[in-house]
């Protein structure tokens, strides 16, 4: 069949080119070729990952949107027509990588933070301590304290297991398979150095990462890949993955080609077979069934570590969240629709789910109304882009946030959305040994650690401006948020007043 | 060691089992089990547990060694995500037997409910084996990725041997049925094959301990028509998705 698809991009090679061929070697999508003293660009293959642009020693390359155009049509957008043509040529479900890129309302950027002036003076974070330590886990209904004979206070209440985070930012779940072992090593080491956690996702924990167990959340998903007693024992906490913000309601298929020996060993399946994560857990069809798995995991680990549940932000997220909390979850990860993915059907990624901001406010409200907010910690994930988003998420009700895409961007990701092809030019979402080599572990750790450090400092700056010296005073403190340009209903759901009121 | 569990919560029963295991005890008997959940969950060594009564949900979940023998029935989730060891039920078992089981052995003397052997896998040198003496309901071996499922139908010859959707989405492993299966009963990802001499030898060898455990006559069990379901592909859903590169972004 003839290919009717126009190219997305035009690779422009300028006169500065010295024909060194670096760009050809860097391009993992076959878009550049050196032939008879020329660099030839196969524009249709370019995904605009910027690898050649960044590594050209003469800065000779520019990738631009393809300038040829068809008649403007605001309804039949080029994107829609292109998807339609792809389907006419393949008859298949279209895949997409990374997160929802559609122009839905972005609520973060309609929220403004407060600051202290005169009557409630700000705090200078350079001189005064700012407490960012966050504990994730179920909190008791009340604390019983007694004094011993020397007048020393002692806690009588036995506390449920808690995770201690030095900063309220953890790394979210990305499976080995979606990303490669070097990415896992970088996140695990960065988490250890920063006193926080990484989440190994649903593809098991590689043998070399067991020493990072106390900085690791392990996942139990519908495929149960790599789940065994040692895996559960090694972790600081266990997360049952019910859903993912980028693809609520569906499972995942890691293609057989990507199930290399190493991934097969970690997932504990034969190499070369599809790793199918079914849409539901076959043993969970109700909140009672969820409770059963939560307690199976608590029994298996002798109640020694928190067991949480990750759900995608969907229409009835508050009801689901309160059900999961009552089912025994010690923490809930709420994953918004901007959250990333290694591969999801385009139709799901672009059209299913809710903004994290809405879901977070709705869940926090519902848990408070039911008087059980203290029983469960909330981790907000799905499209957290900056320290401002972190602060706003906490003010909307989160205990901590999880980041994934932001960490990948720190490592070179340019959001070209071709993760599902396995050809990531930046060595992140690929299992090709030659491409993986492009990711330097030590430098990667430094980049991600720097990102955490910078955001943590910024959070302290903003807390100082707010006159708040402990992050827990900001949690669910929506009084310190105002909205600008949001409609009344959205403000009501968020529990936020408009700016000026 | 013995424990009378009738008045105890499952948590207490499991605490006691963990203590026995730590103390190096090899054999324990539980009486008065009335649907206590999670017995032997995460069992990690050579402990042998005998259960008198009805074992509750998730019996031997994440089990990693040892043996559980139930003199009675078992409820849902027997051997959930089991890794190694042996579970023997002298009675019926309910839904989701051997869900995502990766290694070890499960013998059920009588019937099982829905979704038995769903998403069973195989790993290393200890592929999982599940033998069901009676019948199985719908979704047997759905999404099956490895291991062996055998359904014998030894008891009530009027009951259907298996339900529908057998082996739907199957991409590994093998299902042996003592009897026949109609095409509408199994998924399009599975295919029916006649047994080879190797299969018969395997069945003889594999069914011997099962028959011995429950007092069945091995020769009588084998003197019957058998059929075999295998996956047609290791990648059943490979063609569902479009994998072309560089075709996602719009012109902006």
XYZ file of C-alpha atoms in Angstrom:
753
model
C 0.000 0.000 0.000
C 1.231 3.491 -0.816
C 2.138 5.679 2.101
C -0.044 8.807 2.165
C 1.469 10.155 5.399
C 3.215 13.507 5.106
C 6.366 14.027 7.199
C 5.989 15.630 10.596
C 9.331 17.384 10.529
C 11.968 18.726 8.209
C 15.614 18.104 9.108
C 17.509 21.142 7.910
C 21.286 20.749 7.573
C 23.056 24.095 7.214
C 26.220 25.099 5.371
C 28.228 24.776 8.645
C 28.148 20.965 8.202
C 31.638 19.442 7.955
C 30.335 15.977 7.019
C 31.750 14.435 10.192
C 28.860 11.950 10.262
C 28.201 12.348 13.987
C 24.505 13.027 13.386
C 24.174 9.829 11.357
C 25.686 7.805 14.194
C 23.501 9.498 16.803
C 20.186 9.031 14.970
C 18.580 5.792 16.168
C 15.550 6.189 13.917
C 17.394 5.943 10.588
C 16.467 9.476 9.603
C 19.987 10.482 8.554
C 22.344 8.843 6.078
C 25.796 9.764 4.735
C 26.155 9.120 1.036
C 28.568 10.400 -1.609
C 29.708 13.434 0.319
C 26.255 14.439 1.529
C 24.151 14.012 4.619
C 20.772 12.861 3.415
C 17.764 13.377 5.666
C 14.826 10.965 5.533
C 12.401 13.475 6.986
C 9.526 11.028 7.433
C 11.540 9.010 9.938
C 12.474 11.960 12.153
C 10.745 12.085 15.567
C 12.383 15.402 16.560
C 14.213 13.818 19.479
C 16.938 16.484 19.093
C 19.777 13.996 19.517
C 21.532 15.068 16.273
C 20.879 18.748 16.989
C 22.509 18.575 20.419
C 25.491 16.472 19.311
C 26.349 18.214 16.019
C 29.781 19.768 16.715
C 28.982 22.695 14.379
C 25.380 23.296 15.486
C 24.487 22.853 11.834
C 21.180 21.030 12.269
C 17.722 22.449 12.847
C 14.563 20.376 13.012
C 11.498 22.354 12.070
C 7.832 21.496 11.667
C 7.386 20.412 8.073
C 6.550 23.631 6.237
C 4.299 22.081 3.613
C 0.713 22.517 4.659
C -2.760 21.597 3.617
C -5.777 23.917 3.746
C -6.343 25.036 7.323
C -9.133 23.221 9.085
C -9.739 23.789 12.784
C -11.974 20.705 12.988
C -10.103 18.105 10.934
C -6.753 18.897 12.483
C -3.555 17.589 10.852
C -3.095 15.343 13.896
C -6.493 13.692 13.459
C -6.076 13.217 9.741
C -2.663 11.737 10.271
C -3.955 9.229 12.847
C -6.778 8.313 10.516
C -4.367 7.680 7.640
C -2.149 5.515 9.835
C -5.135 3.407 10.736
C -6.301 3.173 7.129
C -2.864 1.798 6.283
C -2.511 -0.630 9.216
C -5.943 -1.431 10.669
C -4.315 -1.359 14.095
C -4.659 0.409 17.417
C -2.362 3.440 17.418
C 0.244 3.596 20.147
C 1.711 6.622 21.884
C 4.465 7.193 24.387
C 4.905 9.776 27.178
C 1.867 11.601 28.583
C -1.326 13.194 27.287
C -0.207 16.142 25.124
C -3.641 17.516 24.293
C -4.616 21.126 25.060
C -6.942 20.384 27.979
C -7.215 23.009 30.705
C -4.016 23.037 32.740
C -5.150 23.915 36.240
C -1.701 24.229 37.849
C -1.072 27.372 35.844
C -4.375 28.872 37.013
C -3.380 28.563 40.671
C -1.505 31.293 42.509
C 0.279 30.956 45.819
C -0.027 33.366 48.724
C 2.847 35.132 50.517
C 3.185 36.783 53.910
C 3.276 40.579 54.224
C 3.638 42.629 57.441
C 1.056 41.021 59.702
C 2.321 37.491 59.319
C 5.967 37.941 58.473
C 7.709 35.585 56.041
C 10.475 33.279 57.250
C 13.990 33.435 55.860
C 14.889 29.878 54.804
C 18.580 30.835 54.641
C 18.678 31.436 58.394
C 15.853 29.385 59.798
C 15.236 25.646 59.631
C 12.593 24.456 57.191
C 11.140 21.040 57.909
C 10.507 18.992 54.772
C 10.635 15.533 56.354
C 7.483 13.670 55.401
C 6.183 10.380 56.783
C 4.160 8.158 54.484
C 1.910 5.600 56.117
C -1.202 5.114 58.195
C -1.384 7.385 61.263
C -3.166 6.254 64.427
C -6.512 7.776 65.450
C -4.986 9.057 68.685
C -1.655 9.009 70.472
C -1.294 7.783 74.012
C 1.662 9.191 75.918
C 2.849 8.506 79.468
C 5.655 9.833 81.608
C 8.085 7.409 83.265
C 9.464 7.827 86.805
C 12.081 10.335 85.594
C 9.464 12.484 83.932
C 10.513 11.379 80.428
C 7.611 11.252 77.977
C 7.064 7.936 76.238
C 4.829 7.006 73.326
C 2.530 4.165 74.306
C 0.632 3.850 71.001
C 2.225 1.447 68.580
C 2.740 3.311 65.296
C 1.979 1.560 62.025
C 5.035 1.288 59.720
C 6.072 4.636 58.176
C 8.335 5.675 55.310
C 10.559 8.651 56.084
C 11.235 11.020 53.197
C 13.756 13.854 53.552
C 11.955 15.716 50.783
C 8.338 15.222 49.720
C 9.340 14.035 46.246
C 9.758 10.389 45.261
C 10.382 8.773 41.883
C 7.282 7.159 40.441
C 6.876 3.736 38.922
C 8.598 2.963 35.626
C 9.084 -0.720 34.962
C 12.252 -2.447 33.873
C 11.231 -2.999 30.276
C 9.643 0.399 29.849
C 13.010 1.875 30.881
C 16.318 0.045 31.112
C 18.454 -1.034 34.035
C 20.655 2.066 33.905
C 17.623 4.297 34.452
C 16.630 2.160 37.447
C 20.171 2.337 38.846
C 20.248 6.115 38.468
C 16.900 6.621 40.196
C 17.719 4.158 42.979
C 21.072 5.774 43.729
C 19.655 9.311 43.501
C 16.852 8.292 45.869
C 19.346 6.847 48.330
C 21.486 9.983 48.304
C 18.476 12.285 48.655
C 16.828 10.246 51.411
C 13.790 9.407 49.337
C 12.335 6.473 47.363
C 12.236 5.055 43.892
C 9.508 2.763 42.570
C 10.628 -0.187 40.456
C 7.303 -0.449 38.638
C 5.600 -3.663 37.663
C 8.460 -5.473 35.930
C 10.285 -6.778 38.993
C 13.421 -5.571 40.766
C 16.746 -6.394 39.147
C 19.120 -8.431 41.300
C 21.673 -5.590 41.328
C 19.100 -3.258 42.903
C 18.303 -5.384 45.948
C 20.871 -3.427 48.005
C 18.651 -0.361 47.397
C 15.652 -2.134 48.936
C 15.208 0.383 51.747
C 14.841 3.122 49.117
C 12.530 1.066 46.942
C 8.774 0.741 46.554
C 8.054 -2.521 44.760
C 4.914 -2.920 42.710
C 2.463 -5.771 42.522
C 0.455 -5.403 39.322
C -1.985 -7.594 37.437
C 0.818 -9.452 35.648
C 2.507 -10.249 39.012
C 5.858 -10.066 37.205
C 8.863 -10.776 39.401
C 6.690 -10.894 42.533
C 8.062 -13.372 45.043
C 8.856 -13.463 48.722
C 12.373 -12.030 48.465
C 11.078 -9.143 46.354
C 8.460 -8.317 48.964
C 10.991 -8.690 51.790
C 13.569 -6.441 50.108
C 11.320 -3.407 49.714
C 10.618 -0.440 51.974
C 6.991 -0.517 50.846
C 4.693 -2.369 48.449
C 2.335 -0.717 45.976
C -0.551 -2.555 44.337
C -0.945 -1.078 40.898
C -4.590 -0.880 39.943
C -4.299 1.824 37.333
C -2.033 4.269 35.560
C -2.957 7.858 34.721
C -1.836 7.581 31.111
C -3.981 4.513 30.475
C -6.700 4.042 33.076
C -8.662 0.844 32.805
C -6.299 -1.054 30.563
C -3.311 -3.292 31.115
C 0.017 -3.337 29.355
C 1.723 -5.443 26.745
C 5.512 -5.487 26.809
C 6.320 -6.807 23.347
C 8.231 -10.092 23.178
C 11.100 -8.412 21.305
C 11.782 -6.276 24.369
C 11.773 -9.225 26.769
C 15.537 -9.685 26.712
C 17.330 -12.253 28.891
C 17.844 -9.646 31.588
C 14.232 -8.493 31.588
C 12.987 -12.074 31.451
C 15.085 -12.935 34.508
C 13.740 -9.979 36.471
C 10.138 -10.544 35.422
C 10.586 -14.300 35.898
C 9.148 -15.246 32.508
C 10.759 -16.870 29.448
C 12.689 -14.487 27.167
C 10.917 -13.499 23.968
C 7.321 -13.990 25.165
C 4.916 -11.096 25.452
C 4.676 -9.839 29.008
C 0.937 -9.265 29.299
C -0.415 -7.252 32.223
C -4.154 -7.856 32.073
C -6.536 -4.927 32.584
C -7.900 -6.192 35.923
C -6.143 -8.204 38.585
C -7.712 -11.640 38.194
C -8.274 -11.803 41.937
C -9.696 -8.270 42.347
C -13.268 -7.567 41.316
C -14.358 -5.516 44.338
C -13.077 -3.395 47.221
C -13.304 -6.554 49.372
C -11.028 -8.357 46.921
C -8.606 -5.416 47.030
C -8.607 -5.691 50.825
C -7.797 -9.368 50.415
C -4.678 -8.642 48.361
C -3.602 -5.792 50.661
C -3.784 -8.142 53.640
C -2.174 -11.023 51.735
C 0.818 -8.719 51.221
C 0.738 -7.561 54.848
C 0.624 -11.169 56.004
C 3.452 -12.102 53.641
C 5.607 -9.323 55.125
C 4.368 -9.676 58.703
C 2.877 -6.160 58.852
C 6.385 -4.709 58.717
C 5.939 -2.248 55.844
C 3.297 0.030 54.343
C 1.156 -1.416 51.562
C -0.298 1.163 49.187
C -2.559 1.260 46.163
C -2.031 3.211 42.970
C -5.135 4.282 41.089
C -5.644 6.391 38.018
C -7.613 9.617 38.327
C -11.018 8.752 36.872
C -14.542 10.116 37.327
C -15.325 8.438 40.640
C -11.802 8.648 41.983
C -12.904 9.914 45.416
C -15.206 6.957 46.015
C -12.539 4.525 44.831
C -9.897 6.184 47.003
C -11.981 6.036 50.155
C -12.782 2.400 49.393
C -9.098 1.615 49.001
C -8.298 3.446 52.250
C -10.945 1.448 54.088
C -9.628 -1.718 52.444
C -6.412 -1.176 54.389
C -4.174 0.817 52.047
C -1.529 2.745 53.991
C -0.916 5.123 51.125
C -2.674 5.956 47.884
C -0.959 7.076 44.719
C -3.341 9.174 42.631
C -2.092 9.260 39.040
C -3.459 12.071 36.866
C -4.087 11.942 33.134
C -0.910 13.837 32.234
C 1.163 10.946 33.590
C 3.592 9.273 31.225
C 3.734 5.812 29.729
C 6.134 3.704 27.702
C 3.256 2.714 25.464
C -0.482 3.279 25.546
C -3.198 3.275 22.928
C -3.376 6.866 21.662
C -7.146 6.963 22.085
C -6.848 6.080 25.782
C -3.903 8.355 26.516
C -5.589 11.356 24.926
C -9.172 10.919 26.117
C -9.410 8.975 29.379
C -8.943 10.152 32.948
C -8.949 13.349 34.955
C -6.516 16.146 35.715
C -4.498 15.362 38.832
C -5.413 18.710 40.408
C -9.149 17.887 40.335
C -8.667 14.302 41.505
C -6.393 15.287 44.351
C -8.770 17.897 45.739
C -11.741 15.541 45.396
C -9.944 12.668 47.153
C -8.585 14.844 49.969
C -12.066 16.336 50.535
C -13.765 12.967 50.589
C -11.263 11.422 53.008
C -11.632 14.445 55.329
C -15.430 14.318 55.162
C -15.294 10.677 56.192
C -12.797 11.412 58.956
C -10.200 8.977 57.578
C -7.683 11.329 55.958
C -5.098 10.422 58.627
C -5.452 6.728 57.884
C -3.861 7.032 54.471
C -1.090 9.127 52.907
C -1.651 10.632 49.474
C 1.040 10.598 46.810
C 0.211 12.768 43.804
C 1.662 11.812 40.454
C 1.080 12.374 36.782
C 2.632 15.401 35.131
C 4.398 17.175 38.018
C 6.677 19.566 36.104
C 8.271 21.894 38.650
C 8.648 22.720 42.326
C 5.632 25.027 41.897
C 3.523 22.021 40.893
C 4.852 20.127 43.931
C 3.871 22.947 46.287
C 0.437 23.347 44.711
C -0.152 19.577 44.857
C 0.671 19.551 48.568
C -1.571 22.567 49.183
C -4.359 20.732 47.344
C -3.986 17.781 49.715
C -1.011 15.579 48.798
C 1.501 14.324 51.377
C 4.157 13.891 48.707
C 4.484 13.764 44.938
C 6.002 11.215 42.574
C 7.870 12.297 39.449
C 8.805 10.256 36.383
C 8.725 12.331 33.201
C 10.543 15.175 34.981
C 13.346 12.780 35.977
C 13.570 11.435 32.419
C 13.768 14.987 31.038
C 16.639 15.599 33.469
C 18.348 12.591 31.823
C 17.855 13.858 28.269
C 14.275 12.942 27.306
C 12.888 15.460 24.807
C 9.311 14.138 24.870
C 9.457 12.887 21.287
C 6.862 10.307 22.401
C 8.501 7.426 20.552
C 9.172 5.402 23.738
C 7.096 2.481 22.453
C 9.398 1.985 19.452
C 12.252 0.913 21.726
C 14.622 3.184 19.754
C 15.081 5.979 22.328
C 18.090 7.963 21.115
C 18.810 9.153 24.635
C 19.205 5.605 25.947
C 16.228 5.761 28.312
C 13.285 3.741 26.981
C 15.333 1.261 24.984
C 16.868 -2.146 25.616
C 19.371 -1.819 22.741
C 22.794 -2.252 24.393
C 24.388 0.296 22.038
C 21.774 2.950 22.854
C 21.823 2.187 26.591
C 25.548 3.039 26.615
C 24.619 6.650 25.873
C 23.326 7.002 29.411
C 26.167 7.567 31.871
C 25.127 6.327 35.296
C 27.243 8.606 37.474
C 26.399 11.729 35.470
C 22.759 10.666 35.433
C 22.698 10.339 39.225
C 24.180 13.811 39.502
C 21.591 15.322 37.150
C 18.644 13.763 38.939
C 20.094 14.565 42.354
C 20.620 18.170 41.238
C 17.012 18.341 40.132
C 15.814 17.114 43.531
C 18.141 19.529 45.316
C 16.991 22.498 43.239
C 13.302 21.724 43.718
C 13.799 21.120 47.428
C 15.519 24.512 47.818
C 12.740 26.180 45.845
C 10.096 24.550 48.021
C 11.861 25.995 51.074
C 11.958 29.439 49.449
C 8.243 29.373 48.789
C 7.468 28.018 52.263
C 9.475 30.906 53.690
C 7.467 33.368 51.645
C 4.280 31.716 52.891
C 5.529 32.020 56.472
C 5.366 28.250 56.884
C 8.302 26.363 58.437
C 7.041 22.790 58.161
C 5.692 21.199 55.019
C 2.885 19.528 56.962
C 1.383 22.977 57.622
C 0.968 23.339 53.881
C -0.711 19.970 53.352
C -4.294 20.520 52.214
C -3.929 24.209 53.092
C -5.994 25.450 50.177
C -6.505 28.793 51.908
C -3.024 29.667 50.615
C -4.105 29.078 47.004
C -6.190 31.348 44.774
C -7.437 30.676 41.271
C -7.176 32.927 38.280
C -9.333 32.367 35.207
C -11.080 29.207 36.411
C -14.836 28.739 36.213
C -16.959 28.644 39.365
C -17.587 24.898 39.247
C -13.905 24.053 38.949
C -13.158 26.402 41.849
C -15.803 24.640 43.928
C -14.334 21.206 43.180
C -10.884 22.497 44.030
C -12.146 24.253 47.167
C -10.311 27.400 46.185
C -11.468 31.012 46.105
C -10.798 33.255 43.130
C -7.921 35.726 43.304
C -8.984 38.912 45.080
C -11.365 37.159 47.479
C 2.805 -29.426 66.861
C -0.940 -28.850 66.803
C -3.158 -25.800 66.910
C -6.910 -25.639 67.430
C -7.784 -22.539 65.481
C -11.542 -22.365 65.798
C -11.520 -19.358 68.143
C -8.513 -17.659 66.572
C -8.172 -14.892 63.972
C -6.171 -15.755 60.873
C -3.523 -13.319 62.002
C -2.949 -15.345 65.158
C -2.825 -18.600 63.210
C -0.208 -17.187 60.860
C 1.815 -15.694 63.729
C 1.891 -19.157 65.272
C 2.943 -20.720 61.960
C 5.735 -18.154 61.578
C 6.973 -18.948 65.078
C 6.931 -22.699 64.334
C 8.849 -22.053 61.156
C 11.437 -19.939 62.983
C 11.778 -22.593 65.667
C 12.732 -25.133 63.007
C 9.593 -27.241 63.404
C 8.953 -29.386 60.345
C 5.398 -30.533 60.721
C 2.276 -28.878 62.137
C -1.420 -29.728 62.164
C -4.211 -27.152 62.283
C -7.658 -28.159 63.488
C -10.884 -26.206 63.323
C -9.967 -24.124 60.319
C -13.168 -22.328 59.273
C -12.274 -20.148 56.316
C -9.167 -18.653 57.938
C -7.402 -16.697 55.205
C -3.792 -16.617 54.059
C -2.653 -19.827 55.730
C 0.947 -20.485 54.750
C 1.251 -17.138 52.938
C 4.888 -16.555 52.056
C 5.831 -19.941 53.518
C 9.506 -20.051 52.814
C 11.031 -23.272 54.060
C 10.346 -26.936 54.550
C 7.394 -26.599 56.958
C 4.581 -29.085 56.297
C 1.123 -27.883 57.310
C -1.865 -30.195 57.615
C -5.227 -28.457 57.720
C -8.488 -29.976 58.955
C -11.488 -27.904 57.974
C -12.100 -25.381 55.215
C -9.075 -23.326 54.231
C -9.950 -19.695 53.501
C -8.952 -17.431 50.631
C -5.357 -17.082 49.419
C -4.144 -20.373 50.879
C -0.383 -20.477 50.301
C -0.218 -17.103 48.537
C 3.378 -16.196 47.511
C 4.339 -19.642 48.874
C 7.992 -20.363 48.333
C 8.518 -23.885 49.623
C 7.099 -26.386 52.083
C 3.830 -28.270 51.820
C 0.185 -27.682 52.703
C -2.307 -30.551 52.808
C -5.989 -29.695 53.320
C -8.393 -32.374 54.545
C -11.494 -30.540 53.422
C -12.234 -27.849 50.850
C -10.364 -24.671 50.009
C -11.860 -21.310 49.070
C -10.622 -18.745 46.485
C -7.056 -18.053 45.457
C -5.260 -21.293 46.343
C -1.554 -20.826 45.502
C -1.916 -17.184 44.405
C 1.429 -16.116 42.841
C 3.035 -19.267 44.265
C 6.725 -19.749 43.589
C 7.609 -23.196 44.970
C 6.322 -25.937 47.253
C 3.242 -28.167 47.169
C -0.453 -27.686 47.983
C -2.753 -30.717 48.164
C -6.505 -30.355 48.672
C -8.568 -33.429 49.570
C -11.750 -31.799 48.389
C -12.926 -28.925 46.175
C -11.296 -25.559 45.614
C -13.136 -22.416 44.586
C -12.147 -19.678 42.089
C -8.723 -18.511 40.868
C -6.670 -21.565 41.807
C -2.991 -20.996 40.899
C -3.401 -17.384 39.756
C -0.031 -16.233 38.300
C 1.605 -19.319 39.804
C 5.229 -19.537 38.710
C 6.519 -22.733 40.288
C 5.537 -25.625 42.538
C 2.680 -28.115 42.490
C -1.035 -27.975 43.292
C -3.222 -31.095 43.463
C -6.994 -30.618 43.851
C -8.863 -33.903 44.291
C -12.299 -32.651 43.239
C -13.700 -29.685 41.297
C -12.455 -26.121 40.950
C -14.348 -22.902 40.198
C -13.730 -20.190 37.646
C -10.389 -18.860 36.363
C -8.198 -21.772 37.496
C -4.601 -21.459 36.293
C -5.216 -17.938 35.031
C -2.005 -16.237 33.924
C 0.146 -19.151 35.129
C 3.761 -18.631 34.164
C 6.949 -20.632 34.131
C 10.364 -19.701 35.292
C 13.626 -21.537 35.763
C 13.794 -25.236 36.451
C 10.609 -25.524 38.494
C 7.648 -24.961 36.128
C 4.269 -25.021 37.877
C 1.978 -28.030 37.720
C -1.725 -28.002 38.593
C -3.770 -31.216 38.526
C -7.525 -31.048 39.043
C -9.218 -34.389 39.716
C -12.749 -33.130 38.985
C -14.029 -30.425 36.671
C -13.171 -26.768 36.064
C -15.417 -23.825 35.135
C -14.917 -20.968 32.639
C -11.644 -19.129 31.931
C -9.427 -22.112 32.733
C -5.852 -21.194 31.805
C -6.804 -17.754 30.478
C -3.731 -15.650 29.587
C -1.669 -18.730 30.435
C 2.051 -18.054 29.890
C 3.673 -21.253 31.120
C 3.411 -24.431 33.191
C 1.026 -27.378 32.963
C -2.675 -27.624 33.781
C -4.369 -31.041 33.839
C -8.125 -31.531 34.315
C -9.252 -35.145 34.792
C -13.020 -35.155 35.400
C -12.812 -38.324 37.467
C -16.000 -37.941 39.461
C -19.348 -37.013 37.900
C -19.345 -38.013 34.249
C -22.483 -35.944 33.556
C -20.824 -32.619 34.489
C -18.969 -30.784 31.720
C -15.220 -31.261 32.091
C -14.457 -27.588 31.541
C -16.434 -24.404 30.866
C -15.894 -21.846 28.120
C -13.046 -19.444 27.279
C -10.439 -22.105 28.045
C -6.948 -20.862 27.167
C -8.128 -17.468 25.905
C -5.051 -15.302 25.389
C -2.827 -18.321 26.053
C 0.788 -17.665 25.043
C 2.725 -20.361 26.879
C 2.332 -23.648 28.759
C 0.078 -26.611 28.049
C -3.382 -27.797 29.141
C -4.202 -31.536 29.151
C -7.854 -32.534 29.356
C -9.061 -36.072 30.066
C -11.842 -36.022 27.486
C -12.690 -33.723 24.614
C -13.386 -30.052 24.198
C -15.670 -28.391 21.643
C -14.207 -25.570 19.537
C -16.572 -22.995 21.082
C -15.123 -23.755 24.516
C -11.574 -22.566 23.918
C -10.055 -19.256 22.911
C -8.812 -18.491 19.426
C -5.278 -18.041 20.767
C -5.147 -21.762 21.719
C -4.983 -24.778 19.442
C -5.974 -28.418 19.930
C -3.345 -31.086 19.382
C -3.331 -34.874 19.588
C -1.124 -36.392 22.277
C 2.283 -37.715 21.262
C 4.096 -40.669 22.830
C 6.084 -38.120 24.875
C 2.841 -36.622 26.174
C 1.578 -40.023 27.316
C 4.866 -40.733 29.019
C 4.747 -37.315 30.690
C 1.166 -37.906 31.894
C 1.998 -41.326 33.270
C 4.939 -39.942 35.165
C 3.108 -36.794 36.338
C -0.200 -38.383 37.329
C 1.392 -41.177 39.366
C 1.942 -39.134 42.557
C -1.505 -37.512 42.166
C -3.213 -40.915 41.949
C -1.160 -42.213 44.830
C -2.088 -39.237 47.030
C -5.828 -39.617 46.469
C -6.054 -43.377 45.920
C -7.000 -43.281 42.238
C -6.016 -46.116 39.910
C -3.435 -44.665 37.514
C -4.163 -47.184 34.750
C -7.882 -46.442 34.858
C -7.211 -42.735 34.810
C -4.990 -43.055 31.753
C -7.308 -45.482 29.940
C -9.292 -42.633 28.415
C -9.266 -40.082 25.600
C -7.091 -37.054 26.346
C -6.622 -33.865 24.413
C -4.058 -31.125 24.603
C -4.347 -27.347 24.210
C -1.275 -25.325 23.325
C -0.755 -21.678 22.454
C -0.695 -20.837 18.764
C 1.760 -17.997 19.366
C 4.026 -16.629 22.053
C 2.844 -13.173 20.959
C -0.947 -13.408 20.581
C -1.568 -9.669 20.497
C 1.446 -8.558 18.456
C -0.671 -7.470 15.499
C -3.156 -5.390 17.445
C -0.919 -2.364 17.678
C 0.694 -0.140 15.121
C 4.418 0.114 15.810
C 5.479 2.580 13.116
C 8.055 5.097 14.149
C 7.786 8.834 13.940
C 4.129 9.121 13.228
C 2.688 10.527 16.396
C 3.352 14.217 16.505
C 1.112 16.625 14.725
C 2.325 19.437 12.546
C 1.641 21.686 15.518
